[in-house]
Short mmCIF file of C-alpha atoms in Angstrom, two decimals:
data_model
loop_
_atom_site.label_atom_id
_atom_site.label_comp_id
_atom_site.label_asym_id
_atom_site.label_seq_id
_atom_site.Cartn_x
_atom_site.Cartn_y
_atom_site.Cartn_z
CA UNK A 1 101.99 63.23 106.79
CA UNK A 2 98.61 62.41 105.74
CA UNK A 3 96.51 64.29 103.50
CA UNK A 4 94.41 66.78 104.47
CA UNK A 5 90.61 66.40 103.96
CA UNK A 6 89.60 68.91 101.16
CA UNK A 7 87.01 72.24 102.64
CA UNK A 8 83.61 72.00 101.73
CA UNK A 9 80.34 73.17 102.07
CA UNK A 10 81.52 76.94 102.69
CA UNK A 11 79.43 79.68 101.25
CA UNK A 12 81.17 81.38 99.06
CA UNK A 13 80.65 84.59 101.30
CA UNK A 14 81.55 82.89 104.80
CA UNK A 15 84.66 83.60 106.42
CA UNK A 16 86.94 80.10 106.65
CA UNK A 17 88.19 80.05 110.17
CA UNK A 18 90.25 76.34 110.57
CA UNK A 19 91.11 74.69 113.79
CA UNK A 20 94.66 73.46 113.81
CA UNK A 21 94.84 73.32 117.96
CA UNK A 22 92.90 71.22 119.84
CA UNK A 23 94.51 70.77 123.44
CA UNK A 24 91.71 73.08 124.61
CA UNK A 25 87.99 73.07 123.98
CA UNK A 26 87.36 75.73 126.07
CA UNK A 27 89.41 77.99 124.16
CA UNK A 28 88.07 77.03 121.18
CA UNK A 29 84.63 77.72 122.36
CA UNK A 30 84.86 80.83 123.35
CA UNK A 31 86.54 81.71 119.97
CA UNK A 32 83.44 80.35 118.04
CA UNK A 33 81.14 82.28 120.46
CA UNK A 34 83.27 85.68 119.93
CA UNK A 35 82.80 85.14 115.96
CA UNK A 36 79.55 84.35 116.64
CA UNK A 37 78.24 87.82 117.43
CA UNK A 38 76.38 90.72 114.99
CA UNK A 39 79.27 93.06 113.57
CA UNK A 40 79.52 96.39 112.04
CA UNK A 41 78.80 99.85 113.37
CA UNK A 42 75.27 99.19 114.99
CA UNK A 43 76.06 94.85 115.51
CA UNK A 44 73.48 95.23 112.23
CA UNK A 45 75.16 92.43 110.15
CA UNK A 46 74.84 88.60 110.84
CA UNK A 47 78.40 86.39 111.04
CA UNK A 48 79.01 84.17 108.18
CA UNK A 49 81.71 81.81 109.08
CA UNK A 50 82.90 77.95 107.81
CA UNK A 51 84.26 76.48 110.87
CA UNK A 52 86.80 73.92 110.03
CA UNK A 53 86.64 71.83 113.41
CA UNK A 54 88.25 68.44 112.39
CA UNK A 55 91.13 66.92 113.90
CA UNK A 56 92.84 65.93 110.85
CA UNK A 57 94.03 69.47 110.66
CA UNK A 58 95.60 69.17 114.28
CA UNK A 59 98.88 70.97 114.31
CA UNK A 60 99.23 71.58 110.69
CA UNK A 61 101.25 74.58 110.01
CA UNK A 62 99.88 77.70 108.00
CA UNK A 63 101.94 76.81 104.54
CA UNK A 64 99.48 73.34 104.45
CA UNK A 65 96.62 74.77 105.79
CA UNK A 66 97.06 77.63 102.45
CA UNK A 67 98.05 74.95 100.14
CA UNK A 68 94.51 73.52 100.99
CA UNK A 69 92.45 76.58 101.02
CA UNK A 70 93.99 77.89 97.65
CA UNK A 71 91.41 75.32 96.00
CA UNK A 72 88.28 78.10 96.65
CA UNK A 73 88.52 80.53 94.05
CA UNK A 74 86.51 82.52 96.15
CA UNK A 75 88.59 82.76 99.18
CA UNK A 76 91.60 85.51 99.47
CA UNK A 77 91.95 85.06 102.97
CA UNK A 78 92.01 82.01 105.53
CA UNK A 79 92.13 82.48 109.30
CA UNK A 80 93.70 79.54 111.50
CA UNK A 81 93.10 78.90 115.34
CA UNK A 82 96.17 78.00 116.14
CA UNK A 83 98.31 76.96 119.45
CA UNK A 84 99.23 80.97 120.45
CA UNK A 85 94.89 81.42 119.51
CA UNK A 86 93.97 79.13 122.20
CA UNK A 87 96.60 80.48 124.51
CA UNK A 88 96.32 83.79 123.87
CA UNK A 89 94.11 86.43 126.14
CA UNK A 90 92.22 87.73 123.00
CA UNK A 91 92.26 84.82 121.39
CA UNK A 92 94.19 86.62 118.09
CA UNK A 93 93.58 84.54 114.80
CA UNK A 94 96.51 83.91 112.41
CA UNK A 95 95.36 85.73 109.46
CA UNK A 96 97.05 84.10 106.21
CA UNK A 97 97.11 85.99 102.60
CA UNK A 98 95.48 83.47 99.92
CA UNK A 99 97.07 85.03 96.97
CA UNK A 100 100.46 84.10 95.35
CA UNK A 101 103.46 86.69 96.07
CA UNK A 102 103.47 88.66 92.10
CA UNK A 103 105.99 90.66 92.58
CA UNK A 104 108.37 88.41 91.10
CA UNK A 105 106.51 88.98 87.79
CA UNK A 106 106.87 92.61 87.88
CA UNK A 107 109.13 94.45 85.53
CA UNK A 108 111.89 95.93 86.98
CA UNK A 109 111.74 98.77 83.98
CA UNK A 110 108.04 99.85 85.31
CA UNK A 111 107.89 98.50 88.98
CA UNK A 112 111.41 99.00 90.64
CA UNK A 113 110.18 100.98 93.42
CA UNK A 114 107.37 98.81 94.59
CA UNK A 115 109.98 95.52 93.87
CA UNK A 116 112.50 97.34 96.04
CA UNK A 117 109.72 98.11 98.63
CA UNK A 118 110.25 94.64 99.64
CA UNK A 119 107.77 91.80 99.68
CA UNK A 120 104.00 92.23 101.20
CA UNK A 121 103.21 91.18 104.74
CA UNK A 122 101.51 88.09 104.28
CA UNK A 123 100.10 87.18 107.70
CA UNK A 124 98.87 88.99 111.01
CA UNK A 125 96.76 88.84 114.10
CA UNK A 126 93.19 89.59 114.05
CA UNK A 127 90.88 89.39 116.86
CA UNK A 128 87.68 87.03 116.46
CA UNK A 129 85.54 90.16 116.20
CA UNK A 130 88.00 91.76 113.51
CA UNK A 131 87.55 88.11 111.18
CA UNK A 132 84.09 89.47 109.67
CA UNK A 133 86.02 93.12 108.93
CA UNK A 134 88.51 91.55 107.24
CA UNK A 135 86.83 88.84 105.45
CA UNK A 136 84.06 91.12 104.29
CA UNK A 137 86.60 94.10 102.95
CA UNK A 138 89.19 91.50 101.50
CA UNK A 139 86.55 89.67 99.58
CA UNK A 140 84.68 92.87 97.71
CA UNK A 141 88.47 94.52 97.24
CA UNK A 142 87.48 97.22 99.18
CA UNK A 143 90.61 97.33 101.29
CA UNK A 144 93.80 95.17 100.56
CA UNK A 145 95.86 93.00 103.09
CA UNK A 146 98.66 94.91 103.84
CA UNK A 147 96.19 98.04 105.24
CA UNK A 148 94.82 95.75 107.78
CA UNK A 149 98.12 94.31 108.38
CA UNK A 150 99.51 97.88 109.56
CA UNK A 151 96.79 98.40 111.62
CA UNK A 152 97.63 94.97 113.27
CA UNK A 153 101.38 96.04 113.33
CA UNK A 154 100.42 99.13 114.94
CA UNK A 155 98.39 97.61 117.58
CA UNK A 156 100.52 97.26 120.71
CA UNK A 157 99.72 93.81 121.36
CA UNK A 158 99.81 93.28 117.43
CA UNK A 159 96.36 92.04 116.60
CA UNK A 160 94.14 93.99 114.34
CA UNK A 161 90.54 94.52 116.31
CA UNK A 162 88.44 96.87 113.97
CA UNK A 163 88.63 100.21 112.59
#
């Protein structure tokens, strides 16, 4: 497979959103015009997003799309518009979990509870309006992955929307 062309020209504090469907520009429209709207309580903050829209990343899967993205040291979290994004009635974004799994590096002495807890969720569902949420609260360490991936797994459809 051919190598993927390397992300640039994101702002450090934009949200990476990267297209790896493209059998539907319609979709992917209105997913861009969903992000595209204020957010937070009162619509008072302005989106921030790096739109990856380049075929070369058509039908990658999540594992190369993080393999790429793990080059930003600024980026813990990646969303993908994928095939079930474009087909999907609320357009849900794979959310993917930048950082590498540690718990392998924990000691067992110290840490056997949280090893035995099992491994982290790394991936969920958000929808476009949820991407600034997340992005914003993963980025500042406010909130970690796994809360917003509860509230997606609690969601009856599965796809985080906004707290």
């Amino acid at each position: 497979m051919k190598a993927l062309p390397e992300i640039s020209g994101r702002d450090e504090f934009d949200a990476l959103v990267v297209r790896t469907d493209y059998r539907d520009e319609a979709a992917w429209q209105a997913v861009v015009a969903d992000m595209a709207q204020p957010w937070g309580d009162d619509g008072e903050f302005e989106p921030a997003v790096h739109f990856v829209d380049d075929a070369a990343w058509a039908d990658h899967t999540p594992d190369e799309v993080l393999n790429e993205a793990r080059r930003d040291e600024n980026l813990s979290v990646v969303f993908l518009a994928d095939r079930i994004t474009m087909q999907s009635v609320h357009r849900a974004l794979l959310v993917l979990d930048i950082t590498e799994d540690e718990q392998e590096d924990l000691d067992p002495m110290y840490y056997q509870e949280l090893i035995d807890s099992g491994p982290p969720p790394r991936e969920f569902r958000t929808a476009p309006a949820g991407v600034h949420d997340v992005h914003a609260n993963l980025s500042i360490g406010n909130m970690d992955f796994a809360e917003f991936a509860d509230a997606a797994f609690a969601d009856p459809d599965r796809i985080y929307r906004s707290f």
